[in-house]
PDB file of C-alpha atoms in Angstrom:
ATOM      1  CA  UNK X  26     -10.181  33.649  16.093  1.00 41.00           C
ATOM      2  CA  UNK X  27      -7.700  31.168  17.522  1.00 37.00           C
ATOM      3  CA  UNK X  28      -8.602  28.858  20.605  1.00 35.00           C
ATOM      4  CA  UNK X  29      -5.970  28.470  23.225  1.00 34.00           C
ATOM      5  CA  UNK X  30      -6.623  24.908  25.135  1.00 33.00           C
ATOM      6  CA  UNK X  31      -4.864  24.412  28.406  1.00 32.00           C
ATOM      7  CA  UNK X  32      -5.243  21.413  30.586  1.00 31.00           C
ATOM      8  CA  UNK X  33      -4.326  20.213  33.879  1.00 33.00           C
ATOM      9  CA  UNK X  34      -4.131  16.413  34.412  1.00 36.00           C
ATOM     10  CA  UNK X  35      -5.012  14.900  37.477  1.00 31.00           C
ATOM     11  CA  UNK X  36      -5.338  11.252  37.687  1.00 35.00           C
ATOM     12  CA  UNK X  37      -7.448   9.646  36.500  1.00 37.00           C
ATOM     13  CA  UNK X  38      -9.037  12.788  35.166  1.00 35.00           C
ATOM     14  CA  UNK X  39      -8.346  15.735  32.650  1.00 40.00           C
ATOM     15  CA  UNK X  40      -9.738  19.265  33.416  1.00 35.00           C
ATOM     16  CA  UNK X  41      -9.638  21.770  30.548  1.00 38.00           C
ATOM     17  CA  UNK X  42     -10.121  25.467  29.636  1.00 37.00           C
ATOM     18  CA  UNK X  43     -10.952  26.930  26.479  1.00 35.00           C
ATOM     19  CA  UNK X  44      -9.956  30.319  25.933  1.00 37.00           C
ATOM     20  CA  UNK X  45     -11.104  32.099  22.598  1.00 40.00           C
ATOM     21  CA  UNK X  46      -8.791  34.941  21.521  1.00 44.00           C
ATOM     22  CA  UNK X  47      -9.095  37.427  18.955  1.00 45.00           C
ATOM     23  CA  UNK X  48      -6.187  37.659  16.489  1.00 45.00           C
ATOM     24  CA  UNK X  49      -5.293  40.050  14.020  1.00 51.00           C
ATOM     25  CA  UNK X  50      -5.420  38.308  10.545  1.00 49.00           C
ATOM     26  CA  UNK X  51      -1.994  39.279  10.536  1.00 54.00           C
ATOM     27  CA  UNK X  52      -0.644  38.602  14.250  1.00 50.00           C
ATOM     28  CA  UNK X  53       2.357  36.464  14.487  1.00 48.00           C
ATOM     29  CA  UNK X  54      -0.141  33.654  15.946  1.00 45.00           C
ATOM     30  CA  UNK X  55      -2.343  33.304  12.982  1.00 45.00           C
ATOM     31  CA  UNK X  56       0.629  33.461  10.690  1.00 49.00           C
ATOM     32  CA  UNK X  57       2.106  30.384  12.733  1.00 44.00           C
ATOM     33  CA  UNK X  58      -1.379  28.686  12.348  1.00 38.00           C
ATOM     34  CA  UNK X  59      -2.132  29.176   8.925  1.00 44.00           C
ATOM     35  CA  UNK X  60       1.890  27.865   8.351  1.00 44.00           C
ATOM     36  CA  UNK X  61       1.315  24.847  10.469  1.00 40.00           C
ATOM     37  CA  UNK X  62      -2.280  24.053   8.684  1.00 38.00           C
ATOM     38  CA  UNK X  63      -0.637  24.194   5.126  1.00 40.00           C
ATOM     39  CA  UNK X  64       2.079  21.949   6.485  1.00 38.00           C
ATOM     40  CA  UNK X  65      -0.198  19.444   7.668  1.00 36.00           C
ATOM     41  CA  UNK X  66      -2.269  18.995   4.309  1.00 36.00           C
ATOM     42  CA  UNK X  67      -0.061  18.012   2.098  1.00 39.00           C
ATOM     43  CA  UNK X  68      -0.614  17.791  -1.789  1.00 38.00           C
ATOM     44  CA  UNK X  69      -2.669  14.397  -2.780  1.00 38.00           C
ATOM     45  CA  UNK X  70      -0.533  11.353  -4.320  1.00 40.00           C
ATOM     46  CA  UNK X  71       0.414  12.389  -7.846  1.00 41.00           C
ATOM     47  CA  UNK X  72      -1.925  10.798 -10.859  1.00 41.00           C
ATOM     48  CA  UNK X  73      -0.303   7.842 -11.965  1.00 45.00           C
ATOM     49  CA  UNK X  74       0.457   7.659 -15.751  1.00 36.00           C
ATOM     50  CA  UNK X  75       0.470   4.352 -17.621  1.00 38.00           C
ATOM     51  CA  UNK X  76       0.573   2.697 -13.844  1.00 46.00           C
ATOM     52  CA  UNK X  77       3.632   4.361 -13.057  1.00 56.00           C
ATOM     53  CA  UNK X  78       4.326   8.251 -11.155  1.00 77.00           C
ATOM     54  CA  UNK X  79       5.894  10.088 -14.074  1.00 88.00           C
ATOM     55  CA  UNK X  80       4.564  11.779 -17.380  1.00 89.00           C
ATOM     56  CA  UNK X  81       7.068  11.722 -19.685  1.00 91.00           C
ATOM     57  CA  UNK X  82       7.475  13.911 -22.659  1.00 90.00           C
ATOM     58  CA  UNK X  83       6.349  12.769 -26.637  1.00 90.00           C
ATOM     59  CA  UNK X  84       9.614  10.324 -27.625  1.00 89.00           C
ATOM     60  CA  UNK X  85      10.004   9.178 -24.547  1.00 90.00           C
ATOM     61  CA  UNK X  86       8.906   6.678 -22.056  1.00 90.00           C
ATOM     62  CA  UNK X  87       9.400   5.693 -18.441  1.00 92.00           C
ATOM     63  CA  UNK X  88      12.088   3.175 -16.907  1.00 94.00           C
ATOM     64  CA  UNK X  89      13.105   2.166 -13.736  1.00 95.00           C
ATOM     65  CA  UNK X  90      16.376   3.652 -12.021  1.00 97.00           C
ATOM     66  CA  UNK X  91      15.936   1.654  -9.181  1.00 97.00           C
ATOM     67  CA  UNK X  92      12.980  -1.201  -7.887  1.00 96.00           C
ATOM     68  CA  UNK X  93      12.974  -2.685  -4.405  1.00 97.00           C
ATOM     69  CA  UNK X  94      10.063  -5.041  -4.059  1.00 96.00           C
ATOM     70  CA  UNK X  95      11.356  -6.468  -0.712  1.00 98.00           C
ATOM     71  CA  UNK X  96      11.192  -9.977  -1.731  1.00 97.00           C
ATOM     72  CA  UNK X  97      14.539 -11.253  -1.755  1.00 96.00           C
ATOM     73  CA  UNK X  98      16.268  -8.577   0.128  1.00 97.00           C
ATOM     74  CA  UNK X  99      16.068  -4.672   1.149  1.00 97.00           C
ATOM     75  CA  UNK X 100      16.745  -3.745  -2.131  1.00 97.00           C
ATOM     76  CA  UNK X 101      19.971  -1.438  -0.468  1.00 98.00           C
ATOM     77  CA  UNK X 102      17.780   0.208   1.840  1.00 98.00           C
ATOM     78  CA  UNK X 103      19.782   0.909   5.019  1.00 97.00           C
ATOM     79  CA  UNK X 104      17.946   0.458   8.396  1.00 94.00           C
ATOM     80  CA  UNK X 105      19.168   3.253  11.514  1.00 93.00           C
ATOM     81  CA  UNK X 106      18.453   4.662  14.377  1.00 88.00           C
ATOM     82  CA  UNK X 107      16.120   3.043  16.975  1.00 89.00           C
ATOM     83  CA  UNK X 108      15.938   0.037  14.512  1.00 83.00           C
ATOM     84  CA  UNK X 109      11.769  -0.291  14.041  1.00 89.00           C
ATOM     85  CA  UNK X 110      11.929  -1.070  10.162  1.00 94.00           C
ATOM     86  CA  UNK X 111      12.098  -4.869   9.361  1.00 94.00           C
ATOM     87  CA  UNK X 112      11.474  -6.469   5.888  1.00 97.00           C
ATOM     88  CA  UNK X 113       9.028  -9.906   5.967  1.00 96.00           C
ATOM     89  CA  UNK X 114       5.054 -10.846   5.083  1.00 94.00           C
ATOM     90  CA  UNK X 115       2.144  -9.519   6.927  1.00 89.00           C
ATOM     91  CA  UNK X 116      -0.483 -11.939   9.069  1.00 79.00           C
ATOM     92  CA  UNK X 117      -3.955 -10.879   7.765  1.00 76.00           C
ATOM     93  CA  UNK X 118      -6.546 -10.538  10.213  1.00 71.00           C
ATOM     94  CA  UNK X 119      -4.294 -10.032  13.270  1.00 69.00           C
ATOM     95  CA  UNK X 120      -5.174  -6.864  15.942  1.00 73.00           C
ATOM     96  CA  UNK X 121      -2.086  -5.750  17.986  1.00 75.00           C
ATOM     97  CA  UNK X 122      -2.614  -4.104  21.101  1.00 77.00           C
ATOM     98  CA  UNK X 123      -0.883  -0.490  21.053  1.00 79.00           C
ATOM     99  CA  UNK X 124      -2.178   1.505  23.575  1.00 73.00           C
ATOM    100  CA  UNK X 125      -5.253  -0.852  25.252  1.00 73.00           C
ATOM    101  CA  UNK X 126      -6.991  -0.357  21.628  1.00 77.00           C
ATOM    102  CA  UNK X 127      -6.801  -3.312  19.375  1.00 79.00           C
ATOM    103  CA  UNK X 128      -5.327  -2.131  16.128  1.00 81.00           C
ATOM    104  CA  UNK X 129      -5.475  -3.821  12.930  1.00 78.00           C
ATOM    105  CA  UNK X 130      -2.783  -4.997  10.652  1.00 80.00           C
ATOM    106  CA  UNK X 131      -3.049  -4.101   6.951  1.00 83.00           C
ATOM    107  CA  UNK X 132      -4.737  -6.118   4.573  1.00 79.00           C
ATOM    108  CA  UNK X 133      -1.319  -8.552   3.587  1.00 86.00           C
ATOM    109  CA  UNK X 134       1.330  -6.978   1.171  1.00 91.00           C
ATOM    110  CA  UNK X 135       0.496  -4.931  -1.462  1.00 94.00           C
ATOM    111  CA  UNK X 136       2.454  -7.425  -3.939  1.00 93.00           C
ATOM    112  CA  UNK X 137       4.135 -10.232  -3.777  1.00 95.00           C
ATOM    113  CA  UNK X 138       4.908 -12.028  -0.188  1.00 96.00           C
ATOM    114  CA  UNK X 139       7.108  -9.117   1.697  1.00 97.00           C
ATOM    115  CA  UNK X 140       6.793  -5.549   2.284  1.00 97.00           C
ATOM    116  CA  UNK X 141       9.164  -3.379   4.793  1.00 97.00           C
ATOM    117  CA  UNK X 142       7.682  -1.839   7.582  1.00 93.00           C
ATOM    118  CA  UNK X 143       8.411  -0.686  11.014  1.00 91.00           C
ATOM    119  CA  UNK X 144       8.018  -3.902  13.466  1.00 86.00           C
ATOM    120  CA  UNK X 145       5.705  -6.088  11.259  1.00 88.00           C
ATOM    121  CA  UNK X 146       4.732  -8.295  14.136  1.00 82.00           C
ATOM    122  CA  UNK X 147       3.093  -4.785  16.252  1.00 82.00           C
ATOM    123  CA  UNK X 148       2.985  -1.711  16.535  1.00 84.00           C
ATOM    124  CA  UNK X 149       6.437   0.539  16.981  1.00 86.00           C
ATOM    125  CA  UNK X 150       7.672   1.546  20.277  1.00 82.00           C
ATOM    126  CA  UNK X 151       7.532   4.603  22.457  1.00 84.00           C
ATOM    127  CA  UNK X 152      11.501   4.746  21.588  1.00 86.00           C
ATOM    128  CA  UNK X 153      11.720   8.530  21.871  1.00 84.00           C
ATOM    129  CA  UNK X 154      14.036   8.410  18.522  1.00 85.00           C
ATOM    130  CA  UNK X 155      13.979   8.255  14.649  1.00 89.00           C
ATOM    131  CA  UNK X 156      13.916   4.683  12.938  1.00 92.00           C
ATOM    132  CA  UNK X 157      15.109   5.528   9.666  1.00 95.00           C
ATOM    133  CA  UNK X 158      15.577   3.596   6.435  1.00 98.00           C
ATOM    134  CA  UNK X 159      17.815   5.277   3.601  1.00 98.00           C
ATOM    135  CA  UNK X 160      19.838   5.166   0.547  1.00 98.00           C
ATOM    136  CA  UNK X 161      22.276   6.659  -1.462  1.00 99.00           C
ATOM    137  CA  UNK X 162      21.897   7.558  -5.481  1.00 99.00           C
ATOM    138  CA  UNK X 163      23.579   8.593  -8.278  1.00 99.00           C
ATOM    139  CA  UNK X 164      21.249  10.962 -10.532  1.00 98.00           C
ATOM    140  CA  UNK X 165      24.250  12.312 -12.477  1.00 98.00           C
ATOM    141  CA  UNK X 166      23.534  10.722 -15.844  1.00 97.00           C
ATOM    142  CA  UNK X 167      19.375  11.034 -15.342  1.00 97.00           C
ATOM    143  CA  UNK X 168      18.037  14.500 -16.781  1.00 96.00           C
ATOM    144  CA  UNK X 169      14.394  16.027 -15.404  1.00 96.00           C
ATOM    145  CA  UNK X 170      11.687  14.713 -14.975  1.00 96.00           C
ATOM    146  CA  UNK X 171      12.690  11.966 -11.978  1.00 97.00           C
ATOM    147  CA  UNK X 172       9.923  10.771  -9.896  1.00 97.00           C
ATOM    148  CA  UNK X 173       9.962   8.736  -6.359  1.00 97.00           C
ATOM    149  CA  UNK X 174       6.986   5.867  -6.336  1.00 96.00           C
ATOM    150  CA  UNK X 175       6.231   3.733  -4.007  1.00 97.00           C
ATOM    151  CA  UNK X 176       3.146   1.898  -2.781  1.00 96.00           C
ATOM    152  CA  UNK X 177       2.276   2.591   1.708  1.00 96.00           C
ATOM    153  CA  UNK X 178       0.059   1.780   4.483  1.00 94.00           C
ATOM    154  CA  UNK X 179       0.268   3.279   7.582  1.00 94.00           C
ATOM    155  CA  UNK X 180      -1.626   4.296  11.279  1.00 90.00           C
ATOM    156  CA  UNK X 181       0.733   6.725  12.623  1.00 92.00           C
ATOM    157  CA  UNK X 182       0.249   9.013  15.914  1.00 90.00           C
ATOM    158  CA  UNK X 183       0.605  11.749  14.244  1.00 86.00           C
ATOM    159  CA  UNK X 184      -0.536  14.146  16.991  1.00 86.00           C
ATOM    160  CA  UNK X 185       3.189  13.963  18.533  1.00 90.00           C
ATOM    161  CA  UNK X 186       4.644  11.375  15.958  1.00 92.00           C
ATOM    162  CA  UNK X 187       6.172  11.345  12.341  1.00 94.00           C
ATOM    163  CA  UNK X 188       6.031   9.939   9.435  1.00 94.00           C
ATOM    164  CA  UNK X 189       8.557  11.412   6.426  1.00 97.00           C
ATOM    165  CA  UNK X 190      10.438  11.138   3.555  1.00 98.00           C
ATOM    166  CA  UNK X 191      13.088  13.953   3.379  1.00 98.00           C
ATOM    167  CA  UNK X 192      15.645  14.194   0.042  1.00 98.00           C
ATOM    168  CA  UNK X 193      18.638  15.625   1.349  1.00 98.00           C
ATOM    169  CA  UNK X 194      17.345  16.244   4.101  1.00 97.00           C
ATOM    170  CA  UNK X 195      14.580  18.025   3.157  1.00 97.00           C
ATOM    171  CA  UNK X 196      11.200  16.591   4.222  1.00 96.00           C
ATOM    172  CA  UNK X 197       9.560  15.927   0.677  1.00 96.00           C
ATOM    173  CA  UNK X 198       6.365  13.941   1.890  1.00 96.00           C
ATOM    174  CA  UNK X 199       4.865  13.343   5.172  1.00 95.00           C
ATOM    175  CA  UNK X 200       1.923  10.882   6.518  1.00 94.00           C
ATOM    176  CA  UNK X 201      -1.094  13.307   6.921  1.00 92.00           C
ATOM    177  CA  UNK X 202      -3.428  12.453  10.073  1.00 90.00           C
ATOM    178  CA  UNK X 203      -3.596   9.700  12.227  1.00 88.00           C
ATOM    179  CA  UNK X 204      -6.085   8.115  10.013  1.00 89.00           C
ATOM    180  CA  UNK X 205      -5.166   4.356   9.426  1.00 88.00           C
ATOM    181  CA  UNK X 206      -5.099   3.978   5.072  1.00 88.00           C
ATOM    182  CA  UNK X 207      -8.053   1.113   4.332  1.00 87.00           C
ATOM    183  CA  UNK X 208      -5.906   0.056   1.892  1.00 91.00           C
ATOM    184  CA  UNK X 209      -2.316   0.361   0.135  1.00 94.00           C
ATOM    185  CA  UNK X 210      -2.046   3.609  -1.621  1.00 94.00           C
ATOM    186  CA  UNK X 211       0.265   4.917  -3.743  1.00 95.00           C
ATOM    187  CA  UNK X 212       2.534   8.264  -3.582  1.00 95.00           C
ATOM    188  CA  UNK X 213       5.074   9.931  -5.721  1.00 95.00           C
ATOM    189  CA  UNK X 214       7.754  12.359  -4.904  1.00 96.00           C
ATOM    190  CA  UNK X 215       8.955  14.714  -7.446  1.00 96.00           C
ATOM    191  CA  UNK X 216      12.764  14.176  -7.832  1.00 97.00           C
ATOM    192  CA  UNK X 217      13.563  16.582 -10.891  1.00 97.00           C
ATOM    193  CA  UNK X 218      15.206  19.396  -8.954  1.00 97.00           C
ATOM    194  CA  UNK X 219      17.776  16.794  -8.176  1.00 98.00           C
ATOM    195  CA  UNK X 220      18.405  15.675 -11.985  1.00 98.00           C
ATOM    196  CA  UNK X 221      22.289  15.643 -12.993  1.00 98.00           C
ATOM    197  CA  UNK X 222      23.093  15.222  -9.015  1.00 98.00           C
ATOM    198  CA  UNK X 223      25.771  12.672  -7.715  1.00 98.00           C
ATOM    199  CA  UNK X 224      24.818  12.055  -4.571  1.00 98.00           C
ATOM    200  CA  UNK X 225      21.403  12.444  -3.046  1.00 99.00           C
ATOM    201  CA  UNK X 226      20.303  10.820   0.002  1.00 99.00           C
ATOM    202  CA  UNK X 227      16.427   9.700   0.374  1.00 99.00           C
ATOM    203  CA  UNK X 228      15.560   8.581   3.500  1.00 98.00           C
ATOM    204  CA  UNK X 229      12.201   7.131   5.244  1.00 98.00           C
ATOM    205  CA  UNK X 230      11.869   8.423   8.660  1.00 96.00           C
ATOM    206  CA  UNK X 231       9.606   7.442  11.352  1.00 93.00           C
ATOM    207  CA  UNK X 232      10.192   9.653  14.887  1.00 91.00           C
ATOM    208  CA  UNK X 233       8.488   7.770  17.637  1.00 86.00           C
ATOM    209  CA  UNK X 234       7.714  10.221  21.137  1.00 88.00           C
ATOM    210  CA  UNK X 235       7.415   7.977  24.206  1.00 86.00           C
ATOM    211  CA  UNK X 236       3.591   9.055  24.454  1.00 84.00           C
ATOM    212  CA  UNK X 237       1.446   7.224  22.249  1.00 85.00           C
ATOM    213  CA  UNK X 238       2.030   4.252  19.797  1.00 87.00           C
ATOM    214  CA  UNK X 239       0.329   2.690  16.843  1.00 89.00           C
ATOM    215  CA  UNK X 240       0.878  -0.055  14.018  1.00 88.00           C
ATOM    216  CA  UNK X 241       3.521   2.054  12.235  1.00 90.00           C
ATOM    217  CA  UNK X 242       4.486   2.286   8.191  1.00 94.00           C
ATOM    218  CA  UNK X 243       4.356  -0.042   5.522  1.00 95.00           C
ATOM    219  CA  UNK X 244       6.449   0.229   1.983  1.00 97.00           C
ATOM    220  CA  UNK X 245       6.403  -1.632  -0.934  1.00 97.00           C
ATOM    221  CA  UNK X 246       7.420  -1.796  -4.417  1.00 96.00           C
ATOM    222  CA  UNK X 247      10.042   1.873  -3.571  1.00 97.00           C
ATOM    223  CA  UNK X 248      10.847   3.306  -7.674  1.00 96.00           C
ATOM    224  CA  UNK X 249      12.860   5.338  -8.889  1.00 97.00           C
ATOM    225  CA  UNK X 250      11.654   6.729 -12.247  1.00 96.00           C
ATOM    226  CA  UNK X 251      13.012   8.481 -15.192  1.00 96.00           C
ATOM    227  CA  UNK X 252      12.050   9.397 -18.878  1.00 95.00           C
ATOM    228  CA  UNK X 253      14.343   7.622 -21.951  1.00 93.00           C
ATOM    229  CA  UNK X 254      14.251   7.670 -25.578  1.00 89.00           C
ATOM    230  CA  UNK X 255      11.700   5.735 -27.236  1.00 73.00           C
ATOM    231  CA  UNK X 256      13.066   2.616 -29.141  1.00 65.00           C
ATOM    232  CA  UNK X 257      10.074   2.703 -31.666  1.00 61.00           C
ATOM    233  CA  UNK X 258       7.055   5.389 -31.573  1.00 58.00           C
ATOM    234  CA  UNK X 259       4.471   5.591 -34.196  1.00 61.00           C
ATOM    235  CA  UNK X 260       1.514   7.472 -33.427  1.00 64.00           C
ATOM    236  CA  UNK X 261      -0.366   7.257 -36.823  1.00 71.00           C
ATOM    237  CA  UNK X 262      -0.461  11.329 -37.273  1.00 74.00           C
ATOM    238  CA  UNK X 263       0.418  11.648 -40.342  1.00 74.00           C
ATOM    239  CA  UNK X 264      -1.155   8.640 -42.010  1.00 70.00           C
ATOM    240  CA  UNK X 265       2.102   7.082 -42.734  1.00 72.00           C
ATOM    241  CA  UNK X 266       2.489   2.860 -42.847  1.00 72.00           C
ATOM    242  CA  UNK X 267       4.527   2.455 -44.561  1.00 69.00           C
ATOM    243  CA  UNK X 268       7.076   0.875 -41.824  1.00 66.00           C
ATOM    244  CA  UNK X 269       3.843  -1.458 -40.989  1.00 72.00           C
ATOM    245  CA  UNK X 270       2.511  -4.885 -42.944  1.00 70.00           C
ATOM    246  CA  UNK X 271      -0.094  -5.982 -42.542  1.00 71.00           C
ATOM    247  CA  UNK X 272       0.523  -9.295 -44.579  1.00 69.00           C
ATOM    248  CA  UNK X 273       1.517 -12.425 -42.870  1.00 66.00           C
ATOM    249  CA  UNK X 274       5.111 -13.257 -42.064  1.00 61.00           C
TER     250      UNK X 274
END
């Protein structure tokens, strides 16, 4: 069963018929429906491991490829397009007005004093274009597994807006609903396909229509991960001390 809403507006009113349809389970309609449903509910944030979005194999642990923490400077992130992404602090407590609706600002950074996010003093405009934020890496040393972490909040229209991060062009991640985050949460990207690669672009892309605004997309504390060698591991399997003392120095 699909329902087909049409609408005619006129001012100041909306008038609207619902038309219920039976579909084949297999019509072209419910094949474009069931697509578009698994497209908006995208896998939950990765479980973080030891505080960080990779699991590394036994030997090895994780390190940082790359850390922009936005407190000095953007941390090589290029700003594009319309030209909605800014890097500074976030007033606590402040309500913008978007659309005639008072909308909140997030709860200050989510460390440190600065964040990047797309007009940090209100919400983003109607621009009718992409406000992007990118940068270029080198993955041609790093071997599998490679993980993107970083920490967000966002309130993003996403009836006719969007909110993504696409790899080579390839949206990876994308803001769910239009359900402003409480508070900063973190998300991971798997990189790994991407492992021995000289050149991959990763890009943070937020398309504005010119219908409906709100307060727009937060980033902190962007990672690149990867998994090294181990300069010491001992994990006391097979009884052996014998590299341990336990007298004093």
């Amino acid at each position: 069963m699909v329902t087909i809403r049409t609408s005619k507006w006129i001012a100041p009113f909306c008038l609207a018929a619902v038309l219920p349809l039976p579909l084949a389970a297999d019509s072209p309609i419910e094949e474009m429906i069931a697509d578009q449903r698994a497209r908006r509910s995208p896998a939950a944030p990765a479980a973080l491991a030891n505080g960080v979005g990779i699991v590394c194999p036994p030997g090895t642990g994780a390190a940082e490829f790359h850390l922009a923490d936005f407190e000095v400077d953007d941390g090589g992130w290029v700003e594009s397009g319309f030209g909605d992404w800014e890097r500074g602090g976030v007033t606590t407590g402040v309500w913008e007005l978007c659309d005639a609706t008072p909308r909140p600002e997030p709860a200050g950074v989510f460390n440190g004093a600065a964040v990047m996010g797309t007009n940090l003093d209100g919400c983003y405009q109607n621009s009718g274009q992409d406000s992007s934020l990118s940068q270029t890496f080198d993955f041609s040393t790093l071997a599998a597994p490679i993980a993107l972490e970083w920490a967000h909040w966002y309130e993003v229209f996403m009836t006719f807006d969007r909110a993504d991060v696409f790899v080579e062009g390839v949206s990876e991640y994308f803001v769910p609903d239009s359900t402003p985050t409480a508070d900063w949460l973190p998300q991971v990207v798997d990189l790994s396909a991407y492992a021995g690669m000289p050149a991959i672009d990763i890009e943070f892309r937020l398309h504005a229509t010119t219908v409906v605004n709100r307060m727009g997309w937060y980033l902190d504390d962007v990672r690149i991960l990867y998994c090294t060698a181990d300069i010491f591991a001992d994990g006391f399997e097979t009884g052996d001390t014998t590299r341990w003392s336990n007298s004093l120095p």
